[in-house]
Amino acid sequence: MIFDLLIKNAIIFPESELKDIYIKSGKFDQIEPSGKKTSYPALSILNLREKTLIPAFTDAHTHFFQWSLGRIQVSLEQVESYDDALNKISAYLSLNPDTPAVIATDFDQYRWIKPILPSKKDLDKISTSCPIVMRRICGHLAVFNSPALKKIENLVDKRFIDFKEGIVVEDPVLKIYNYFPPSPEMINQALQSAQQECFRQGISAVGEITSSLGRKIIARASHQHQLKVKFRLSVNQQDFKNLQQGGFYPSLGDDPVSLRALKIFLDGSIGGKTAAVSFVYKDAPASARRGILLMEQNELGELLKSALNDHWKIWIHAIGDRAIDLILSSAKKLHLKNTENIRIEHFELPSPEAIDQVADMGIQLCVQPNFINNWSFPGQLYQQVLPDEIYRFNNPLKEILNRKCNFCFGSDNMPVNPFYGIQGTVNSPLPVQRLSLTEAIKRYTFHSARCLGDTNRGKIIPGFQADIAVLNQFPDENNLLQIEVEQMYIDGEKVYDPYGES
C-alpha cells in the first residue's frame, strides 16, 4: 500500500516518544514508533523533527459569520476606554463616508478605565445620517444611534428596544446583519480572513450559531470550496418550525456543512445583567435586578418534545441559575427521553444541585473556559456584579468534571483562541474552575467534536479523520499564550502553512 502522507518524528501531546504517522484517504491509518529500519512508501513525507502535534481543535460554540464581518469593520475588543471606542468609530466613518452602516463590535465596558454603557446621544454626535451600532461582546446587547433605530423600528419586537437610550437586546442584536446586510465583497473578504484566523488557532470545525442569512452564505461558500473549516449549524425557533413543516430533518453525516441543532435562548448575559438569576445583581436597575427569562416553561417543553421526537439536537443558551433550572424542571416534568441530545450553552452560574441533575440526565454542556480569563479574575466583571458566594462558584469546570458531566469547550468568539481559554481554566484563580492541561485539551478536541456529533474526530488514532495542528512548542501550564500553530491539516490535506506553501 502507498500512503498519501507520512509524518515522521512527531511528538503527539501529551506523550514524549517520537512517532511516525501514516495517513490514507484523509484518515490516520498507522501510527508507529519513529526510527524503524523500514517504513512504508508515501506520496508525501513531512519530517517534523521532534515538533509537537495535537488533534485540531473543534470550537463547539461560535458565531463565525457575525465574527467574520466584525473583524473587517470596527472591532472594539482592544479599546481601553469609551472615548477610544467613539474615536475609532468616528475615524472609520471618516475614511469610509459612503458606508451604508457602521457595525462596531465586541465592546466590553467592564474592561474600560471607567465602565460606562454607550449612549444613543453620543453615537448621534458622530452621525445623524449613517446608522451606527455598537454591539457588546456578549452579542446580547447593542446601542443604536437614531438612524439605526429608525431602520429596525418596524422590523423587530419593540419589547427588545429602549428607544430613549438606544439600547437593544437579544433577538434583534443576534440578527443584526439581517437588517444591515453587508456587500458580497465584504462577505467574501470576511469569510476568508476569519477562516485563516481559525487555521492560525488550530481550529478545523465549529458549531455555528447564526441567522438564516449566515447559514445560506456559509453553505454557499463551502459548496463553492471557498471554506474548508467544517460547520455544524443550528437554526432558530422560527426556522426550525418552517423546516419541520417542510419535512426537513437534521443531517448527521460528515459533509463539510451540516444542519445539527435547534438553538433556543432562555436568558441574556451577565455583562448585560440579563442572565436570569435567583439572586440580585450588584447595582442592577430595579427593572432587571434578577435578569430576564425569555421563555415560559410550557413553550420550552413543547419545543423540547417536538425537536427530540424528530431527532434534532437542542442547544439551549442558559447562563443564570434560573434559566438552567427551567431546563431541568421542564425535562423532568415531561419525562423526556433522549436527554443526551439536549446541550446547555454556557452554564456559568449553576447550583451544585443542577450539576448533579445534569450528570444524572446525561445532558451535555458546552462551556467557555475563556470566560474565566475574561471575567473571573479578581476585580473583573464577575466579581463586580455577582454576590461573593456566587462569584466563588462561577464556571465550576472542576465540579462539572468531578461529577462526570458530559461537557465540551467552545469560545463564543470571545476570543477565538483555544489556548487562551485553556490557559484560563488551567491557571484559574478559583480551585473550582481548575482543570489539568491534558484534560482541557481533550475537552477542546475529542469532546467538542463528539458534542457536535462527529465521533471520528479529535484524536490521533487509526481510523479517525486526520485533522491536526503542528505547534511551535510542547504545551505546558506556563507557555500557553506563546504557542503558535505552524501547520494545519484537515482530512489529511494541508490548509495552513504560513512559513511555506499553503
PDB file of C-alpha atoms in Angstrom, residues 66-296:
ATOM      1  CA  GLN A  66     -21.004  37.704  12.664  1.00  0.00           C
ATOM      2  CA  TRP A  67     -17.452  37.476  13.956  1.00  0.00           C
ATOM      3  CA  SER A  68     -16.025  37.394  10.423  1.00  0.00           C
ATOM      4  CA  LEU A  69     -17.799  40.617   9.474  1.00  0.00           C
ATOM      5  CA  GLY A  70     -16.887  42.357  12.729  1.00  0.00           C
ATOM      6  CA  ARG A  71     -13.197  41.631  12.120  1.00  0.00           C
ATOM      7  CA  ILE A  72     -13.043  43.706   8.923  1.00  0.00           C
ATOM      8  CA  GLN A  73     -15.117  46.691  10.016  1.00  0.00           C
ATOM      9  CA  VAL A  74     -14.770  48.206  13.518  1.00  0.00           C
ATOM     10  CA  SER A  75     -13.631  45.856  16.269  1.00  0.00           C
ATOM     11  CA  LEU A  76     -13.715  47.400  19.754  1.00  0.00           C
ATOM     12  CA  GLU A  77     -12.269  44.362  21.510  1.00  0.00           C
ATOM     13  CA  GLN A  78      -8.961  46.014  22.369  1.00  0.00           C
ATOM     14  CA  VAL A  79     -10.052  49.580  23.145  1.00  0.00           C
ATOM     15  CA  GLU A  80      -9.374  50.750  26.700  1.00  0.00           C
ATOM     16  CA  SER A  81     -11.998  53.465  27.160  1.00  0.00           C
ATOM     17  CA  TYR A  82     -15.352  54.700  25.952  1.00  0.00           C
ATOM     18  CA  ASP A  83     -13.745  57.734  24.329  1.00  0.00           C
ATOM     19  CA  ASP A  84     -11.340  55.480  22.431  1.00  0.00           C
ATOM     20  CA  ALA A  85     -14.302  53.451  21.165  1.00  0.00           C
ATOM     21  CA  LEU A  86     -16.142  56.539  19.932  1.00  0.00           C
ATOM     22  CA  ASN A  87     -12.967  57.884  18.284  1.00  0.00           C
ATOM     23  CA  LYS A  88     -12.395  54.595  16.470  1.00  0.00           C
ATOM     24  CA  ILE A  89     -15.945  54.613  15.094  1.00  0.00           C
ATOM     25  CA  SER A  90     -15.626  58.247  14.021  1.00  0.00           C
ATOM     26  CA  ALA A  91     -12.294  57.566  12.302  1.00  0.00           C
ATOM     27  CA  TYR A  92     -13.737  54.609  10.394  1.00  0.00           C
ATOM     28  CA  LEU A  93     -16.672  56.682   9.189  1.00  0.00           C
ATOM     29  CA  SER A  94     -14.339  59.481   8.088  1.00  0.00           C
ATOM     30  CA  LEU A  95     -12.340  57.004   6.000  1.00  0.00           C
ATOM     31  CA  ASN A  96     -15.486  55.301   4.660  1.00  0.00           C
ATOM     32  CA  PRO A  97     -18.044  58.106   4.204  1.00  0.00           C
ATOM     33  CA  ASP A  98     -20.176  56.089   1.762  1.00  0.00           C
ATOM     34  CA  THR A  99     -20.619  53.068   4.014  1.00  0.00           C
ATOM     35  CA  PRO A 100     -24.337  52.234   4.415  1.00  0.00           C
ATOM     36  CA  ALA A 101     -23.906  51.428   8.126  1.00  0.00           C
ATOM     37  CA  VAL A 102     -21.227  51.056  10.794  1.00  0.00           C
ATOM     38  CA  ILE A 103     -21.436  47.940  12.965  1.00  0.00           C
ATOM     39  CA  ALA A 104     -18.853  48.289  15.734  1.00  0.00           C
ATOM     40  CA  THR A 105     -18.456  45.016  17.603  1.00  0.00           C
ATOM     41  CA  ASP A 106     -17.177  43.472  20.805  1.00  0.00           C
ATOM     42  CA  PHE A 107     -17.019  46.371  23.238  1.00  0.00           C
ATOM     43  CA  ASP A 108     -16.802  45.377  26.892  1.00  0.00           C
ATOM     44  CA  GLN A 109     -17.381  48.310  29.219  1.00  0.00           C
ATOM     45  CA  TYR A 110     -16.071  46.330  32.185  1.00  0.00           C
ATOM     46  CA  ARG A 111     -12.590  46.398  30.648  1.00  0.00           C
ATOM     47  CA  TRP A 112     -12.599  50.160  30.204  1.00  0.00           C
ATOM     48  CA  ILE A 113     -10.900  52.597  32.553  1.00  0.00           C
ATOM     49  CA  LYS A 114     -14.371  53.768  33.537  1.00  0.00           C
ATOM     50  CA  PRO A 115     -17.132  51.213  32.892  1.00  0.00           C
ATOM     51  CA  ILE A 116     -19.914  53.121  31.159  1.00  0.00           C
ATOM     52  CA  LEU A 117     -22.616  51.914  28.783  1.00  0.00           C
ATOM     53  CA  PRO A 118     -22.604  53.723  25.416  1.00  0.00           C
ATOM     54  CA  SER A 119     -25.490  56.057  24.652  1.00  0.00           C
ATOM     55  CA  LYS A 120     -27.579  56.908  21.618  1.00  0.00           C
ATOM     56  CA  LYS A 121     -26.841  60.580  22.265  1.00  0.00           C
ATOM     57  CA  ASP A 122     -23.094  60.086  21.851  1.00  0.00           C
ATOM     58  CA  LEU A 123     -23.499  57.987  18.703  1.00  0.00           C
ATOM     59  CA  ASP A 124     -25.756  60.657  17.211  1.00  0.00           C
ATOM     60  CA  LYS A 125     -22.916  63.130  17.717  1.00  0.00           C
ATOM     61  CA  ILE A 126     -20.864  61.038  15.298  1.00  0.00           C
ATOM     62  CA  SER A 127     -23.609  60.866  12.659  1.00  0.00           C
ATOM     63  CA  THR A 128     -27.313  61.594  12.357  1.00  0.00           C
ATOM     64  CA  SER A 129     -27.493  60.174   8.827  1.00  0.00           C
ATOM     65  CA  CYS A 130     -25.477  56.937   8.860  1.00  0.00           C
ATOM     66  CA  PRO A 131     -26.773  54.076  11.043  1.00  0.00           C
ATOM     67  CA  ILE A 132     -24.268  53.217  13.791  1.00  0.00           C
ATOM     68  CA  VAL A 133     -24.492  50.195  16.080  1.00  0.00           C
ATOM     69  CA  MET A 134     -22.180  49.363  18.989  1.00  0.00           C
ATOM     70  CA  ARG A 135     -22.619  45.692  19.848  1.00  0.00           C
ATOM     71  CA  ARG A 136     -21.425  44.393  23.195  1.00  0.00           C
ATOM     72  CA  ILE A 137     -19.009  41.439  23.211  1.00  0.00           C
ATOM     73  CA  CYS A 138     -21.705  39.114  24.598  1.00  0.00           C
ATOM     74  CA  GLY A 139     -23.841  39.621  21.474  1.00  0.00           C
ATOM     75  CA  HIS A 140     -26.971  40.163  23.570  1.00  0.00           C
ATOM     76  CA  LEU A 141     -26.915  43.952  23.888  1.00  0.00           C
ATOM     77  CA  ALA A 142     -26.205  46.793  21.497  1.00  0.00           C
ATOM     78  CA  VAL A 143     -26.585  50.554  21.397  1.00  0.00           C
ATOM     79  CA  PHE A 144     -28.074  52.127  18.249  1.00  0.00           C
ATOM     80  CA  ASN A 145     -27.984  55.714  17.070  1.00  0.00           C
ATOM     81  CA  SER A 146     -31.186  57.346  15.790  1.00  0.00           C
ATOM     82  CA  PRO A 147     -30.822  56.341  12.096  1.00  0.00           C
ATOM     83  CA  ALA A 148     -30.134  52.729  13.125  1.00  0.00           C
ATOM     84  CA  LEU A 149     -33.212  52.657  15.386  1.00  0.00           C
ATOM     85  CA  LYS A 150     -35.348  54.062  12.585  1.00  0.00           C
ATOM     86  CA  LYS A 151     -34.101  51.301  10.283  1.00  0.00           C
ATOM     87  CA  ILE A 152     -35.319  48.496  12.579  1.00  0.00           C
ATOM     88  CA  GLU A 153     -38.268  50.043  14.433  1.00  0.00           C
ATOM     89  CA  ASN A 154     -40.927  48.348  12.266  1.00  0.00           C
ATOM     90  CA  LEU A 155     -38.984  45.120  11.745  1.00  0.00           C
ATOM     91  CA  VAL A 156     -38.475  43.809  15.280  1.00  0.00           C
ATOM     92  CA  ASP A 157     -40.333  43.193  18.511  1.00  0.00           C
ATOM     93  CA  LYS A 158     -40.362  46.551  20.286  1.00  0.00           C
ATOM     94  CA  ARG A 159     -40.111  44.821  23.673  1.00  0.00           C
ATOM     95  CA  PHE A 160     -36.406  44.483  22.950  1.00  0.00           C
ATOM     96  CA  ILE A 161     -35.827  48.218  22.333  1.00  0.00           C
ATOM     97  CA  ASP A 162     -35.328  51.154  24.665  1.00  0.00           C
ATOM     98  CA  PHE A 163     -35.883  53.999  22.173  1.00  0.00           C
ATOM     99  CA  LYS A 164     -34.855  56.707  24.632  1.00  0.00           C
ATOM    100  CA  GLU A 165     -31.396  55.297  25.380  1.00  0.00           C
ATOM    101  CA  GLY A 166     -30.948  53.418  22.103  1.00  0.00           C
ATOM    102  CA  ILE A 167     -30.391  50.110  23.919  1.00  0.00           C
ATOM    103  CA  VAL A 168     -31.443  46.983  22.024  1.00  0.00           C
ATOM    104  CA  VAL A 169     -31.234  43.481  23.496  1.00  0.00           C
ATOM    105  CA  GLU A 170     -31.497  39.852  22.456  1.00  0.00           C
ATOM    106  CA  ASP A 171     -33.095  38.796  19.131  1.00  0.00           C
ATOM    107  CA  PRO A 172     -32.559  41.986  17.067  1.00  0.00           C
ATOM    108  CA  VAL A 173     -28.908  42.087  18.147  1.00  0.00           C
ATOM    109  CA  LEU A 174     -28.370  38.467  17.180  1.00  0.00           C
ATOM    110  CA  LYS A 175     -29.807  39.171  13.713  1.00  0.00           C
ATOM    111  CA  ILE A 176     -28.035  42.493  13.214  1.00  0.00           C
ATOM    112  CA  TYR A 177     -26.771  41.704   9.702  1.00  0.00           C
ATOM    113  CA  ASN A 178     -30.276  40.816   8.531  1.00  0.00           C
ATOM    114  CA  TYR A 179     -31.153  44.494   9.000  1.00  0.00           C
ATOM    115  CA  PHE A 180     -27.834  45.924   7.817  1.00  0.00           C
ATOM    116  CA  PRO A 181     -26.734  43.429   5.124  1.00  0.00           C
ATOM    117  CA  PRO A 182     -23.078  43.509   4.074  1.00  0.00           C
ATOM    118  CA  SER A 183     -21.987  43.637   0.450  1.00  0.00           C
ATOM    119  CA  PRO A 184     -20.885  40.447  -1.372  1.00  0.00           C
ATOM    120  CA  GLU A 185     -17.332  41.801  -1.493  1.00  0.00           C
ATOM    121  CA  MET A 186     -17.314  42.392   2.254  1.00  0.00           C
ATOM    122  CA  ILE A 187     -18.709  38.914   2.902  1.00  0.00           C
ATOM    123  CA  ASN A 188     -16.057  37.196   0.799  1.00  0.00           C
ATOM    124  CA  GLN A 189     -13.239  39.165   2.428  1.00  0.00           C
ATOM    125  CA  ALA A 190     -14.665  38.486   5.874  1.00  0.00           C
ATOM    126  CA  LEU A 191     -15.077  34.730   5.415  1.00  0.00           C
ATOM    127  CA  GLN A 192     -11.574  34.225   4.057  1.00  0.00           C
ATOM    128  CA  SER A 193      -9.985  36.326   6.770  1.00  0.00           C
ATOM    129  CA  ALA A 194     -11.915  34.533   9.520  1.00  0.00           C
ATOM    130  CA  GLN A 195     -11.054  31.106   8.131  1.00  0.00           C
ATOM    131  CA  GLN A 196      -7.365  31.992   8.137  1.00  0.00           C
ATOM    132  CA  GLU A 197      -7.695  33.036  11.768  1.00  0.00           C
ATOM    133  CA  CYS A 198      -9.308  29.664  12.567  1.00  0.00           C
ATOM    134  CA  PHE A 199      -6.365  27.906  10.945  1.00  0.00           C
ATOM    135  CA  ARG A 200      -3.926  30.146  12.833  1.00  0.00           C
ATOM    136  CA  GLN A 201      -5.597  28.996  16.049  1.00  0.00           C
ATOM    137  CA  GLY A 202      -5.635  25.303  15.034  1.00  0.00           C
ATOM    138  CA  ILE A 203      -9.419  25.038  14.555  1.00  0.00           C
ATOM    139  CA  SER A 204     -10.819  22.638  11.959  1.00  0.00           C
ATOM    140  CA  ALA A 205     -14.536  22.564  12.853  1.00  0.00           C
ATOM    141  CA  VAL A 206     -17.084  24.787  14.555  1.00  0.00           C
ATOM    142  CA  GLY A 207     -20.577  24.601  15.985  1.00  0.00           C
ATOM    143  CA  GLU A 208     -22.120  27.652  14.352  1.00  0.00           C
ATOM    144  CA  ILE A 209     -24.940  29.751  15.752  1.00  0.00           C
ATOM    145  CA  THR A 210     -26.099  32.287  13.199  1.00  0.00           C
ATOM    146  CA  SER A 211     -29.078  33.680  11.331  1.00  0.00           C
ATOM    147  CA  SER A 212     -30.709  32.250   8.221  1.00  0.00           C
ATOM    148  CA  LEU A 213     -28.635  34.728   6.198  1.00  0.00           C
ATOM    149  CA  GLY A 214     -25.425  33.438   7.780  1.00  0.00           C
ATOM    150  CA  ARG A 215     -26.367  29.799   7.152  1.00  0.00           C
ATOM    151  CA  LYS A 216     -27.065  30.446   3.474  1.00  0.00           C
ATOM    152  CA  ILE A 217     -23.809  32.316   2.957  1.00  0.00           C
ATOM    153  CA  ILE A 218     -21.704  29.704   4.785  1.00  0.00           C
ATOM    154  CA  ALA A 219     -23.365  26.828   2.903  1.00  0.00           C
ATOM    155  CA  ARG A 220     -22.835  28.543  -0.460  1.00  0.00           C
ATOM    156  CA  ALA A 221     -19.190  29.381   0.252  1.00  0.00           C
ATOM    157  CA  SER A 222     -18.472  25.829   1.398  1.00  0.00           C
ATOM    158  CA  HIS A 223     -20.197  24.339  -1.656  1.00  0.00           C
ATOM    159  CA  GLN A 224     -18.005  26.557  -3.843  1.00  0.00           C
ATOM    160  CA  HIS A 225     -14.934  25.197  -1.978  1.00  0.00           C
ATOM    161  CA  GLN A 226     -14.118  28.596  -0.502  1.00  0.00           C
ATOM    162  CA  LEU A 227     -14.306  27.234   3.057  1.00  0.00           C
ATOM    163  CA  LYS A 228     -12.510  24.174   4.405  1.00  0.00           C
ATOM    164  CA  VAL A 229     -13.474  24.551   8.050  1.00  0.00           C
ATOM    165  CA  LYS A 230     -16.299  22.136   8.926  1.00  0.00           C
ATOM    166  CA  PHE A 231     -19.559  23.774  10.013  1.00  0.00           C
ATOM    167  CA  ARG A 232     -22.192  22.165  12.236  1.00  0.00           C
ATOM    168  CA  LEU A 233     -25.112  24.580  12.083  1.00  0.00           C
ATOM    169  CA  SER A 234     -28.047  25.392  14.313  1.00  0.00           C
ATOM    170  CA  VAL A 235     -31.384  27.022  13.462  1.00  0.00           C
ATOM    171  CA  ASN A 236     -33.532  29.418  15.463  1.00  0.00           C
ATOM    172  CA  GLN A 237     -37.062  28.636  16.593  1.00  0.00           C
ATOM    173  CA  GLN A 238     -38.899  30.142  13.610  1.00  0.00           C
ATOM    174  CA  ASP A 239     -36.614  28.471  11.059  1.00  0.00           C
ATOM    175  CA  PHE A 240     -36.984  25.207  12.963  1.00  0.00           C
ATOM    176  CA  LYS A 241     -40.773  25.354  12.680  1.00  0.00           C
ATOM    177  CA  ASN A 242     -40.527  26.104   8.962  1.00  0.00           C
ATOM    178  CA  LEU A 243     -38.153  23.177   8.438  1.00  0.00           C
ATOM    179  CA  GLN A 244     -40.462  20.851  10.359  1.00  0.00           C
ATOM    180  CA  GLN A 245     -43.427  21.884   8.256  1.00  0.00           C
ATOM    181  CA  GLY A 246     -41.374  21.235   5.140  1.00  0.00           C
ATOM    182  CA  GLY A 247     -40.413  17.751   6.334  1.00  0.00           C
ATOM    183  CA  PHE A 248     -36.721  18.506   6.845  1.00  0.00           C
ATOM    184  CA  TYR A 249     -34.631  16.666   9.422  1.00  0.00           C
ATOM    185  CA  PRO A 250     -31.115  17.205  10.814  1.00  0.00           C
ATOM    186  CA  SER A 251     -28.147  15.792   8.907  1.00  0.00           C
ATOM    187  CA  LEU A 252     -25.603  13.736  10.816  1.00  0.00           C
ATOM    188  CA  GLY A 253     -23.106  12.840   8.074  1.00  0.00           C
ATOM    189  CA  ASP A 254     -19.566  14.113   7.571  1.00  0.00           C
ATOM    190  CA  ASP A 255     -20.435  16.740   4.975  1.00  0.00           C
ATOM    191  CA  PRO A 256     -18.462  19.989   5.209  1.00  0.00           C
ATOM    192  CA  VAL A 257     -21.664  21.771   6.269  1.00  0.00           C
ATOM    193  CA  SER A 258     -24.483  20.023   8.079  1.00  0.00           C
ATOM    194  CA  LEU A 259     -27.568  21.074   9.995  1.00  0.00           C
ATOM    195  CA  ARG A 260     -27.484  19.670  13.519  1.00  0.00           C
ATOM    196  CA  ALA A 261     -29.466  21.542  16.136  1.00  0.00           C
ATOM    197  CA  LEU A 262     -32.271  23.809  17.239  1.00  0.00           C
ATOM    198  CA  LYS A 263     -30.933  26.826  19.153  1.00  0.00           C
ATOM    199  CA  ILE A 264     -33.047  28.239  21.988  1.00  0.00           C
ATOM    200  CA  PHE A 265     -32.262  31.358  24.011  1.00  0.00           C
ATOM    201  CA  LEU A 266     -33.540  31.311  27.602  1.00  0.00           C
ATOM    202  CA  ASP A 267     -31.747  34.316  29.044  1.00  0.00           C
ATOM    203  CA  GLY A 268     -29.198  37.027  28.294  1.00  0.00           C
ATOM    204  CA  SER A 269     -25.722  37.736  29.660  1.00  0.00           C
ATOM    205  CA  ILE A 270     -24.010  38.585  32.933  1.00  0.00           C
ATOM    206  CA  GLY A 271     -22.381  41.680  31.446  1.00  0.00           C
ATOM    207  CA  GLY A 272     -25.778  42.952  30.338  1.00  0.00           C
ATOM    208  CA  LYS A 273     -27.291  41.855  33.690  1.00  0.00           C
ATOM    209  CA  THR A 274     -29.919  39.973  31.690  1.00  0.00           C
ATOM    210  CA  ALA A 275     -28.894  36.403  32.593  1.00  0.00           C
ATOM    211  CA  ALA A 276     -31.810  35.005  34.645  1.00  0.00           C
ATOM    212  CA  VAL A 277     -30.658  34.502  38.230  1.00  0.00           C
ATOM    213  CA  SER A 278     -32.229  33.828  41.612  1.00  0.00           C
ATOM    214  CA  PHE A 279     -30.142  36.457  43.425  1.00  0.00           C
ATOM    215  CA  VAL A 280     -29.839  40.219  42.881  1.00  0.00           C
ATOM    216  CA  TYR A 281     -27.084  41.695  40.696  1.00  0.00           C
ATOM    217  CA  LYS A 282     -24.951  44.373  42.275  1.00  0.00           C
ATOM    218  CA  ASP A 283     -26.056  47.863  41.174  1.00  0.00           C
ATOM    219  CA  ALA A 284     -28.674  46.497  38.771  1.00  0.00           C
ATOM    220  CA  PRO A 285     -31.648  48.666  37.755  1.00  0.00           C
ATOM    221  CA  ALA A 286     -34.869  47.845  39.599  1.00  0.00           C
ATOM    222  CA  SER A 287     -36.469  46.644  36.354  1.00  0.00           C
ATOM    223  CA  ALA A 288     -33.907  43.873  35.847  1.00  0.00           C
ATOM    224  CA  ARG A 289     -32.401  43.018  39.217  1.00  0.00           C
ATOM    225  CA  ARG A 290     -32.584  39.265  38.532  1.00  0.00           C
ATOM    226  CA  GLY A 291     -32.215  39.271  34.748  1.00  0.00           C
ATOM    227  CA  ILE A 292     -34.853  38.069  32.299  1.00  0.00           C
ATOM    228  CA  LEU A 293     -36.292  34.742  31.212  1.00  0.00           C
ATOM    229  CA  LEU A 294     -37.113  34.744  27.508  1.00  0.00           C
ATOM    230  CA  MET A 295     -39.487  31.773  27.573  1.00  0.00           C
ATOM    231  CA  GLU A 296     -42.113  30.163  29.798  1.00  0.00           C
TER     232      GLU A 296
END
